[in-house]
Coordinates of C-alpha atoms and ligand atoms in Angstrom, one line a residue:
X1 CA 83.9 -21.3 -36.9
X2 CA 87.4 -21.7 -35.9
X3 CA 89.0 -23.6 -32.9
X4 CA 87.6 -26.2 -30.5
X5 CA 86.2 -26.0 -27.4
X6 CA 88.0 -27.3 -24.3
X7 CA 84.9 -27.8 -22.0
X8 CA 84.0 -31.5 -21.8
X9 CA 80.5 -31.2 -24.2
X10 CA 81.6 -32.5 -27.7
X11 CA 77.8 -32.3 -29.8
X12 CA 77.3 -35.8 -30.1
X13 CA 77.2 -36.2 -26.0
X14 CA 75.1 -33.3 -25.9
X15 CA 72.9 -34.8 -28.5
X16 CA 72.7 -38.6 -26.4
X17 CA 71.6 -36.6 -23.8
X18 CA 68.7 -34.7 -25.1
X19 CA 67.6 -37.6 -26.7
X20 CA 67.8 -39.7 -23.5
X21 CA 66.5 -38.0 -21.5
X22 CA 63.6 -36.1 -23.4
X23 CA 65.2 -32.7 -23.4
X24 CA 65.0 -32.7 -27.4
X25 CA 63.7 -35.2 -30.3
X26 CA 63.9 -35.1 -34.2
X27 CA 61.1 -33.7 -35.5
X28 CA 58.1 -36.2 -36.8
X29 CA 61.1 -39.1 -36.0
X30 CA 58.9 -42.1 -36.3
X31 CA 58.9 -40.8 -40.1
X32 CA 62.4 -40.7 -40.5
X33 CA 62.7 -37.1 -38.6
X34 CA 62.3 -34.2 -40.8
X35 CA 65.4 -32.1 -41.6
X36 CA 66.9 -29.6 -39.3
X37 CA 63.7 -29.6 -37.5
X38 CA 63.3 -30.6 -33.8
X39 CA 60.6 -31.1 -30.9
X40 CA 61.4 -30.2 -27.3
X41 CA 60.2 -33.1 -24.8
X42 CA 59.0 -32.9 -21.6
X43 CA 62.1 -31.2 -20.4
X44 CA 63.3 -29.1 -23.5
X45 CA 60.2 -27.3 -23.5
X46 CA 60.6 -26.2 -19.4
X47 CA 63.7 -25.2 -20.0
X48 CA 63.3 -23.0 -23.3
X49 CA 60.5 -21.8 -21.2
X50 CA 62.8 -20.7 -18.6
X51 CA 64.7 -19.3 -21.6
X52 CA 62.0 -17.4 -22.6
X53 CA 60.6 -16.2 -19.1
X54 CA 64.2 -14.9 -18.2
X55 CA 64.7 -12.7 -21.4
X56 CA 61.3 -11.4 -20.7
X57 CA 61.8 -10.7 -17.2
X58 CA 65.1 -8.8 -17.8
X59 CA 63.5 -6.6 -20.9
X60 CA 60.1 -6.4 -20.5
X61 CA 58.9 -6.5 -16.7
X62 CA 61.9 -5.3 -14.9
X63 CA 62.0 -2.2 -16.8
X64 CA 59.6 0.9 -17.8
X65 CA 61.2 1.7 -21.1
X66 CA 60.3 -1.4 -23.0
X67 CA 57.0 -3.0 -23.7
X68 CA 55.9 -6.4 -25.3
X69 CA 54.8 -7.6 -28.6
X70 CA 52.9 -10.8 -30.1
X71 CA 52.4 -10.0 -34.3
X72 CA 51.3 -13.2 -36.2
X73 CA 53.5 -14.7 -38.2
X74 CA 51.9 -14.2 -40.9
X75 CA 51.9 -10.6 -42.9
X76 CA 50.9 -8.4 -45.3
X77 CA 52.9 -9.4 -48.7
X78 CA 54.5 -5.9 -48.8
X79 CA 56.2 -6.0 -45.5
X80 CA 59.0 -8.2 -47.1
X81 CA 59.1 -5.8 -49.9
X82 CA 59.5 -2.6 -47.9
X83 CA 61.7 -5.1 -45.5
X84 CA 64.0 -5.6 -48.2
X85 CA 63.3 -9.8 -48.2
X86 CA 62.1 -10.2 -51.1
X87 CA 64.9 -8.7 -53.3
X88 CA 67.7 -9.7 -50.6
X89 CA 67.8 -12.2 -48.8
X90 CA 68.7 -14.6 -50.7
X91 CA 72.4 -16.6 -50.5
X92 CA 74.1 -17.5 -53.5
X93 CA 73.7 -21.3 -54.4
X94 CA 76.0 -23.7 -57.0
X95 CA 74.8 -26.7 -57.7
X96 CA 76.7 -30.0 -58.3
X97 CA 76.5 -31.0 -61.6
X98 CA 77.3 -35.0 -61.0
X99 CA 75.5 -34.9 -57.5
X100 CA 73.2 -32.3 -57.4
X101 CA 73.9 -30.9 -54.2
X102 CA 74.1 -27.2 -53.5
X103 CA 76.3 -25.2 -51.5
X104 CA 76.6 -21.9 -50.8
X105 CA 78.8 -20.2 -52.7
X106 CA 80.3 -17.4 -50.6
X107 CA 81.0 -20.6 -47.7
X108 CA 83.2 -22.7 -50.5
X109 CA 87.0 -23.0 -50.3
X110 CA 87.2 -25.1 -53.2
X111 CA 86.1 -24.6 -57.2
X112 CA 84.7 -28.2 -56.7
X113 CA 82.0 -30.4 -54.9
X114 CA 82.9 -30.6 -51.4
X115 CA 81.0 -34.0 -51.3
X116 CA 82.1 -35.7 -54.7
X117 CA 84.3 -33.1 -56.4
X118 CA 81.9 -32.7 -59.6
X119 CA 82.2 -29.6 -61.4
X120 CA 79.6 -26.6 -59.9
X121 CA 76.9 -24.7 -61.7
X122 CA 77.4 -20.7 -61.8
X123 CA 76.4 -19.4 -58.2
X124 CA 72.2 -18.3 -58.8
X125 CA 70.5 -16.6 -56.1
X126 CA 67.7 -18.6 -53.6
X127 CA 65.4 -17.4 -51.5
X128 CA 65.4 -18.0 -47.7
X129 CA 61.3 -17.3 -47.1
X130 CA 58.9 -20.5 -47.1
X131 CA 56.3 -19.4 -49.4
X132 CA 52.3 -20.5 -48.6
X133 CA 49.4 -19.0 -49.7
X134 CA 46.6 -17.5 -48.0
X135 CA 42.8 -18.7 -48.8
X136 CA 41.3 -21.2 -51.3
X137 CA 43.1 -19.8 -54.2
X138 CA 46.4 -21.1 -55.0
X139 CA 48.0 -18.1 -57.2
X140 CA 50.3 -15.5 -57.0
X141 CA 47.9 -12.8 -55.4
X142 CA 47.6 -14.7 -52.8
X143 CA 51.2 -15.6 -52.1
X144 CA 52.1 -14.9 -48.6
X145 CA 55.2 -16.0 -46.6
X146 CA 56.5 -17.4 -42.7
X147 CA 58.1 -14.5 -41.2
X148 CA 61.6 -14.7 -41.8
X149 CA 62.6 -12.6 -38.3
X150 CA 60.3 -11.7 -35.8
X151 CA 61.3 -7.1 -36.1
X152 CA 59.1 -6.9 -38.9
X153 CA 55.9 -7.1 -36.8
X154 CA 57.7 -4.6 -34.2
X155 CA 58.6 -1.9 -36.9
X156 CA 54.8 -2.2 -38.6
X157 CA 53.1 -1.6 -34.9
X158 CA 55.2 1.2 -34.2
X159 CA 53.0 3.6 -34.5
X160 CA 50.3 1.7 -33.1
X161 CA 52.6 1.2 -29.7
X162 CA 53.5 4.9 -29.9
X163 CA 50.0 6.3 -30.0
X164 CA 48.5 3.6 -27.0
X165 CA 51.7 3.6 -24.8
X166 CA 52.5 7.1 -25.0
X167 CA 56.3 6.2 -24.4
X168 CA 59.0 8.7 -25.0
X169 CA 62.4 8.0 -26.8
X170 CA 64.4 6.4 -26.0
X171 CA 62.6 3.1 -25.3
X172 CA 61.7 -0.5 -27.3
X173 CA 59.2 -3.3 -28.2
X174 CA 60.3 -6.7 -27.5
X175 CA 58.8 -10.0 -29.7
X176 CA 59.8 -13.6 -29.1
X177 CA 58.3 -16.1 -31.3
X178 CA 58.9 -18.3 -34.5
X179 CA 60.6 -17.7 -37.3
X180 CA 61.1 -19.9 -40.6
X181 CA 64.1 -19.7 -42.8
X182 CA 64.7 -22.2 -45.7
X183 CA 68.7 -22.7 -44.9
X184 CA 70.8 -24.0 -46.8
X185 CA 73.2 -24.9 -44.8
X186 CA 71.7 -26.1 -41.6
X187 CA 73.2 -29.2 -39.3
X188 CA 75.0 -29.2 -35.5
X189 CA 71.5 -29.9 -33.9
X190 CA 69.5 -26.9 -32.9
X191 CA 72.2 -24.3 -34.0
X192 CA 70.7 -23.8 -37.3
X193 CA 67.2 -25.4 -38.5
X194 CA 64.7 -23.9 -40.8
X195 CA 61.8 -23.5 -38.2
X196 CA 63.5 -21.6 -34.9
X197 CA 62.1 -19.1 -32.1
X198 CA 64.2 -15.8 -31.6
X199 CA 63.7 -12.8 -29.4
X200 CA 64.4 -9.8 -30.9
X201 CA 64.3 -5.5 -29.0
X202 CA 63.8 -2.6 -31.1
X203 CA 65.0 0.0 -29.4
X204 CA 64.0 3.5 -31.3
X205 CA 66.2 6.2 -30.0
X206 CA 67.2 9.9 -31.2
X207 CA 69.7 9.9 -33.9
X208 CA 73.1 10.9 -32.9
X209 CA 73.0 9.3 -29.6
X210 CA 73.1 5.1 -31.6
X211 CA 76.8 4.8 -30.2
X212 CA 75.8 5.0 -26.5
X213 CA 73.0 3.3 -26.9
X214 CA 74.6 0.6 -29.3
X215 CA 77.4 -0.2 -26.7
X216 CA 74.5 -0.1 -23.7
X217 CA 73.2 -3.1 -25.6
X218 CA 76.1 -5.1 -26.2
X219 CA 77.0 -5.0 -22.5
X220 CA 73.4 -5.7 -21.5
X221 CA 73.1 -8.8 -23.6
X222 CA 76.7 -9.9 -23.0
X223 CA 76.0 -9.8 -19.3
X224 CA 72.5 -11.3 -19.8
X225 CA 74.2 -14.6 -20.6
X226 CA 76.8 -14.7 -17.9
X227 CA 74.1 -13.5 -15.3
X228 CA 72.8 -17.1 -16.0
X229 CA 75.5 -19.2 -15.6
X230 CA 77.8 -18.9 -19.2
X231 CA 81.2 -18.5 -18.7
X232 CA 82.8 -15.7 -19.7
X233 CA 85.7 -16.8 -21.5
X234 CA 83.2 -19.0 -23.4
X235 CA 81.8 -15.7 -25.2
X236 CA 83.4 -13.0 -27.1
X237 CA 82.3 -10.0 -29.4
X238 CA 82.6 -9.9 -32.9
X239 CA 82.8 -6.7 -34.6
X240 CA 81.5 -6.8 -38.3
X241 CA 83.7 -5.2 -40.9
X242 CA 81.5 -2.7 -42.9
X243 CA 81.7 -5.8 -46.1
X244 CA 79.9 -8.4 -43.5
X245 CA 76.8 -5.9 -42.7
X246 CA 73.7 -6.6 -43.5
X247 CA 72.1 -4.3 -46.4
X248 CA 70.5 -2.6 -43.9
X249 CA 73.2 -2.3 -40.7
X250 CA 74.8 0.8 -40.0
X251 CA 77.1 -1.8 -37.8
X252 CA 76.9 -5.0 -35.9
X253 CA 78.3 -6.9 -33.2
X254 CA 77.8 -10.4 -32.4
X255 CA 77.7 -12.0 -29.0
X256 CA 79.9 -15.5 -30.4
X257 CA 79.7 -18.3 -28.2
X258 CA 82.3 -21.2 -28.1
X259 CA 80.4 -24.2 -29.4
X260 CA 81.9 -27.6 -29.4
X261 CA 82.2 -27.0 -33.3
X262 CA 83.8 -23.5 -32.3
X263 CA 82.7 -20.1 -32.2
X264 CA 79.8 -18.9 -33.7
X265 CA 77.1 -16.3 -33.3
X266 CA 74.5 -16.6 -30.1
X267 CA 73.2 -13.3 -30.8
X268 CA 73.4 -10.0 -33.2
X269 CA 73.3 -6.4 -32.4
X270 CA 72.4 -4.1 -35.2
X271 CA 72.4 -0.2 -35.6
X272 CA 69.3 -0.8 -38.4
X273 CA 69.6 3.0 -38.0
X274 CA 66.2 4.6 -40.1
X275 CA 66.5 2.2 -42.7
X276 CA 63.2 0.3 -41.4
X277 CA 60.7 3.0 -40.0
X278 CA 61.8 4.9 -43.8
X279 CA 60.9 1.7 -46.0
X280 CA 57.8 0.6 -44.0
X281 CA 56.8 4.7 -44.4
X282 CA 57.6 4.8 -48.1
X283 CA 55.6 1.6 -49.1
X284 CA 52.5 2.1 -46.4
X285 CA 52.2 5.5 -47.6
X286 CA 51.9 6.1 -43.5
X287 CA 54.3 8.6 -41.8
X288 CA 55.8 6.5 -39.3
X289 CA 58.2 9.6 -37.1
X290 CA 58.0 11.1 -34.1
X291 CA 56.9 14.3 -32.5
X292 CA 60.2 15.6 -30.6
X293 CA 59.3 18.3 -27.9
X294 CA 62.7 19.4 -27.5
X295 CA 63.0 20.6 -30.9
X296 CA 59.4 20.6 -31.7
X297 CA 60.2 18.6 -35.0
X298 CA 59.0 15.1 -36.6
X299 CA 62.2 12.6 -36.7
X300 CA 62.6 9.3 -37.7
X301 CA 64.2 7.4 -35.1
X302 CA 67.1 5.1 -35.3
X303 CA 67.0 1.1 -33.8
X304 CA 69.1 -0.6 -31.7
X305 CA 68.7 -4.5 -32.6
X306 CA 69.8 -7.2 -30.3
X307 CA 68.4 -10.1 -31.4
X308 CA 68.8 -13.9 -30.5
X309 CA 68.4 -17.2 -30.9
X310 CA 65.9 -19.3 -28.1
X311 CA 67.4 -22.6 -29.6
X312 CA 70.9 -21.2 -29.9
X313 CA 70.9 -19.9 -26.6
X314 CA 69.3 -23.2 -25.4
X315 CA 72.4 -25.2 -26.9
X316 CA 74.5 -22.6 -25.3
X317 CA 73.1 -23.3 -22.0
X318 CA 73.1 -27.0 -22.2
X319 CA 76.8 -27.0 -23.9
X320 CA 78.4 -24.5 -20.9
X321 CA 76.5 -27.0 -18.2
X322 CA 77.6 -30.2 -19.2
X323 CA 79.9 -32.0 -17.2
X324 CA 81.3 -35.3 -16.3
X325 CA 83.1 -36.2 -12.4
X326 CA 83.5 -38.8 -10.2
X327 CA 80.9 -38.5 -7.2
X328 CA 80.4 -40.9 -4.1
X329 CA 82.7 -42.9 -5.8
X330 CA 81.3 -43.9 -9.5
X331 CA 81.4 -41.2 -12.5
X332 CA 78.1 -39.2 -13.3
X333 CA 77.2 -36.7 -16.2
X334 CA 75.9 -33.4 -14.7
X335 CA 74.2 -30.1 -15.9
X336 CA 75.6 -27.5 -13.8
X337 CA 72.0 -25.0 -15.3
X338 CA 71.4 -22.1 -13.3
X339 CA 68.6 -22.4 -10.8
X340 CA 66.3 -20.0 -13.2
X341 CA 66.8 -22.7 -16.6
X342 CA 67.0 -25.9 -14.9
X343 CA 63.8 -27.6 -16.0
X344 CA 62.7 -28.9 -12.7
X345 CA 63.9 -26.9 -9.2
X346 CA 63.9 -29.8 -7.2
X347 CA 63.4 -33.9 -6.7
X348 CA 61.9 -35.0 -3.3
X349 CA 63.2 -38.7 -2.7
X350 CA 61.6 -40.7 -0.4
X351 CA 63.9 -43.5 1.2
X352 CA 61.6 -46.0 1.5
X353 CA 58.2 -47.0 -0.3
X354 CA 56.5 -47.8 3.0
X355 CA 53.2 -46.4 3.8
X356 CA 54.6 -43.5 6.3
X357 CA 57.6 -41.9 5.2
X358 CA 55.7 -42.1 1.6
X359 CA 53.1 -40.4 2.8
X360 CA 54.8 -37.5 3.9
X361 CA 56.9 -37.8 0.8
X362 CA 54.0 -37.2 -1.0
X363 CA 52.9 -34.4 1.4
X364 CA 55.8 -32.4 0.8
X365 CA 55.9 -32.9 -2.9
X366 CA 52.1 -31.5 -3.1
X367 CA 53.3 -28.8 -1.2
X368 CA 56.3 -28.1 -3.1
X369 CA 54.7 -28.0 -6.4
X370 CA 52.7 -25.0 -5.6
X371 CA 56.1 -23.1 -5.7
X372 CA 58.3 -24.6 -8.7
X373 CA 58.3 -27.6 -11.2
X374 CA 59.3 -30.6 -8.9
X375 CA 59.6 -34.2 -9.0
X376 CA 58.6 -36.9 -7.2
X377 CA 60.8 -40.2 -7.4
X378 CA 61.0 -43.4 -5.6
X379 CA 62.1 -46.1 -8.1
X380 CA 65.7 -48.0 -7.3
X381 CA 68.8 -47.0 -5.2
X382 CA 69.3 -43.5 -4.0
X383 CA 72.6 -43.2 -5.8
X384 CA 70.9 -43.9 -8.5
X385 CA 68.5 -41.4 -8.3
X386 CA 70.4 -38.8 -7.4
X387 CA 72.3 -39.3 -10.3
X388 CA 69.3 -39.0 -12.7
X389 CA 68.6 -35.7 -11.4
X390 CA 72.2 -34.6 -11.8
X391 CA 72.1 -35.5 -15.5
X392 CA 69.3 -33.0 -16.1
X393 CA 70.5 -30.2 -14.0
X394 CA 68.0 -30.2 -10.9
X395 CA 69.9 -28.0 -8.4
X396 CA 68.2 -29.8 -5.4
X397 CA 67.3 -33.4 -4.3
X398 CA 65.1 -33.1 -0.9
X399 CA 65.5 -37.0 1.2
X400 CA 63.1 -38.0 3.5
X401 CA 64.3 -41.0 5.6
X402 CA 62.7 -42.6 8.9
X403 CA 64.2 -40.0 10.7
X404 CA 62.1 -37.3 9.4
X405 CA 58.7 -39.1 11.0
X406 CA 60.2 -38.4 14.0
X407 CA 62.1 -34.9 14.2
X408 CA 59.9 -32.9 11.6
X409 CA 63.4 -33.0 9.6
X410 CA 64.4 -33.7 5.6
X411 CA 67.9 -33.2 3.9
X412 CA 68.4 -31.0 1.2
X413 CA 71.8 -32.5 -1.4
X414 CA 73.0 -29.7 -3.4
X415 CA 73.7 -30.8 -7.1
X416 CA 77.1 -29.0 -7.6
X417 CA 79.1 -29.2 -4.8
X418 CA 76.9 -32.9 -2.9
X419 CA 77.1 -31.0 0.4
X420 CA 73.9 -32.1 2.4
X421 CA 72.2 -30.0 4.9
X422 CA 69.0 -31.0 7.6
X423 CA 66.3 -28.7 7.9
X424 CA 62.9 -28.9 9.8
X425 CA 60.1 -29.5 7.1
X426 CA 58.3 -26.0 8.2
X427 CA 61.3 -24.4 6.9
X428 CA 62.0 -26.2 3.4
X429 CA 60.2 -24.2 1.8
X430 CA 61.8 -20.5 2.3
X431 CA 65.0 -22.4 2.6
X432 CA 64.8 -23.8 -1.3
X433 CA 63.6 -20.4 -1.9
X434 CA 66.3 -18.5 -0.8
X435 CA 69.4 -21.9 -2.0
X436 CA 67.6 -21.4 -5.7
X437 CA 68.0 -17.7 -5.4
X438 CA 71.8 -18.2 -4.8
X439 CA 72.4 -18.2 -1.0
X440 CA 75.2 -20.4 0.1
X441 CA 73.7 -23.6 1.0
X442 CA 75.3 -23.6 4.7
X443 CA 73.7 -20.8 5.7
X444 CA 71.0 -22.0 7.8
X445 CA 67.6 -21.8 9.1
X446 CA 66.7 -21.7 12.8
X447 CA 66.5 -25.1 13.2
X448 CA 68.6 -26.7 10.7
X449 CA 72.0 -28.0 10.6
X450 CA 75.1 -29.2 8.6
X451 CA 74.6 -33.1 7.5
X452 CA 77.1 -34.0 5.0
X453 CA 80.2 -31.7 4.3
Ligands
ATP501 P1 73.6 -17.1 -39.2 O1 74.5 -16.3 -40.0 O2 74.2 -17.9 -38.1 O3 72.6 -18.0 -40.0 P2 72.1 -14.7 -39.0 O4 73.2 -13.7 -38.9 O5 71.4 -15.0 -40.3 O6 72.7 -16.1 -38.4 P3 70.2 -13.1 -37.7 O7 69.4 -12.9 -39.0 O8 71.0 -12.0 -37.2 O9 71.1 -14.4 -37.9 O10 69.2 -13.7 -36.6 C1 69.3 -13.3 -35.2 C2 69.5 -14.6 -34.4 O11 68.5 -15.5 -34.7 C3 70.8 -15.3 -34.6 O12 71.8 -14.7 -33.8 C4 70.5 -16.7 -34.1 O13 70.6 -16.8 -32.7 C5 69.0 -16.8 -34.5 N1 68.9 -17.6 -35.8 C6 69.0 -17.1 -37.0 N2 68.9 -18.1 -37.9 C7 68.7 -19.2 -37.2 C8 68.5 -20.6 -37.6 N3 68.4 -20.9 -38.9 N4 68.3 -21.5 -36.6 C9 68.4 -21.1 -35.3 N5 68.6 -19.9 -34.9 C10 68.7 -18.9 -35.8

């Protein structure tokens, strides 16, 4: 992680803010939270949700060479054998000998304690799986471990996909889910904790054609991210030197993103090449290839890998939305979130509490919620509220005033730009529709008309 970022989200503001406003808590926090472990309140959880739906959408429904996957997190023993787990991945620790706090020793600068300056043990080697074990009997038989990464369960259903799908390479299996990785080195919030969700493709393609397909993917994923709202210049690719890869990469390329601690990595994408389909084979006992008609031959087919972080991504998001101006005269904190993440689509504000304009108030809200996630709010001064919704990146606040009672009219306030426009009620609803799908807010419905420019 090098350099800082110059975009107005330092961590511990992002931090406040979660906590605030119930986007994300400390895990078990009445206990004394548990390390680098975190819940996701009442808003966190919409918008990893809207995280989750979008990387879906883009990989799995919008396209007919990629299908879905839900393993359990829990495997067979061997799969972190063939995997490579077992033996590998592992970091090497040193251990303080006055303190007794370990680092990791390919990370240290110094020959000495970082925290007290104690002389350090000789670097021994720790593994990153959480170990349980399965049924009454606690002993090594039985040992069994939390899925490290989710591609495991995608490379040992392979052959089941194959034979039920009938797909032809090139195509992929996508997984989202948990993983569990006993870091070492964990800290700045959700970046890096021990219990995490990624989403991970494995794309099986012919050998011989990984570089096309390989660069396919970076571009995908790269413009994955900026399709929903991360700046460009707030990315950048990383190309690993063949001494950074992964025992079993061919090469990699991470999708960096500029955190407010710097840059780090958002996302990998691997050439795993046959590495996987080869160990799983060789410790199954179970061919895992592929029939090619072209050449009438069995190959093993080589794997694309991009594969990312939910709670990475989610920082990402909320880190390149943050922002702080001065609006109707008084400063206010704002989540510029695309339409598609922002936890709720939009607030419907009633000006007064009175029996009539609440009514239809209500009416609309009831309406509204059929479409998206929407909230209702009536309590203290306008400003204020809009401001509230502002903080936590609702693109649109609908008003009803008076007014409406009589002309059939509300206001829509666009977060970003507080441009206001007046619509007739029987067209709020394809109007948000089509504002939330990116239209320019001043283009109108019959009926509706500029309010506040
Ligand atoms: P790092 O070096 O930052 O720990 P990694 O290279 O070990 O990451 P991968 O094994 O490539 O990560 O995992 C793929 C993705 O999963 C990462 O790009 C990241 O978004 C996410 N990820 C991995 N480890 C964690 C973690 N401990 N907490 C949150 N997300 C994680």
């Amino acid at each position: 992680m090098t350099e800082t970022a110059p975009s107005k989200a330092t961590m511990e503001k992002i931090v406040s803010l979660c906590q605030r406003r119930g986007f994300i808590f400390p895990s078990s926090e009445i206990y004394g939270g548990l390390s680098s472990c975190w819940d996701y309140g009442p808003l966190g959880v919409e918008l990893k949700r809207n995280i989750k739906e979008a990387w879906w959408q883009a990989l799995v429904r919008e396209r007919d060479d990629i299908v879905g996957l839900d393993a359990s997190i829990m495997m067979h023993p061997k799969t972190w054998e063939a995997s490579g787990h077992i033996k590998g991945f592992a970091d090497p620790l040193v251990e303080c000998k006055s303190c007794h706090l370990r680092w990791r020793a390919d990370e240290l600068k110094d020959t000495r304690c970082p925290s007290c300056g104690g002389e350090l043990t000789e670097p021994r080697m720790f593994n990153l799986m959480f170990k349980t074990f399965m049924g009454p009997v606690e002993e090594e038989a039985s040992t069994i471990y939390l899925r490290p990464e989710t591609a495991q369960g995608i490379f040992v259903n392979f052959e089941n996909v194959l034979n039920t799908t009938r797909k032809r390479l090139p195509f992929g299996i996508a997984q989202m889910g948990k993983a569990f990785r006993n870091e070492i080195t964990t800290g700045n919030f959700i970046f890096r904790s021990r219990e995490f969700e990624q989403m991970e493709l494995e794309f099986f393609i012919k050998p011989g054609t990984d570089d096309e397909w390989f660069n396919y993917w970076v571009e995908e994923r790269l413009n994955w991210y900026t399709k929903l709202g991360i700046r460009r210049e707030n990315l950048r690719l990383h190309k690993h030197a063949k001494e950074e890869l992964a025992h079993y990469a061919l090469s990699c390329t991470d999708i960096d993103y500029q955190f407010p601690m710097g840059w780090a990595e958002l996302e990998g994408i691997a050439n795993r090449g046959d590495f996987d389909l080869v160990q799983h084979s060789t410790f199954s006992g179970k061919n895992l290839n592929y029939f090619d008609e072209e050449s009438k031959q069995h190959i093993v087919p080589h794997i694309i890998e991009p594969s990312g972080g939910v709670d990475r991504a989610a920082l990402a998001f909320l880190c390149d939305a943050y922002d702080e101006d001065i609006a109707e005269g008084e400063p206010r904190v704002l989540l510029h979130l695309h339409p598609t993440l922002a936890p709720i689509k939009v607030a419907i504000l009633p000006l007064s509490r009175k029996e009539k304009p609440a009514e239809l108030a209500k009416k609309i809200y009831a309406d509204l919620r059929q479409c998206w996630t929407a909230t209702y709010d009536d309590a203290q001064s306008i400003g204020r509220r809009y401001r509230r919704q502002d903080e936590i990146g609702t693109p649109f606040c609908v008003t009803i005033d008076f007014q409406s009672l009589e002309d059939e009219q509300v206001t829509i306030r666009d977060r970003d730009s507080l441009k206001q426009i007046r619509v007739p009620i029987s067209e709020l609803k394809n109007t948000l529709a089509a504002k939330l799908s990116g239209e320019a807010l001043f283009v109108l419905p019959p009926g509706g008309k500029i309010w506040k420019e």
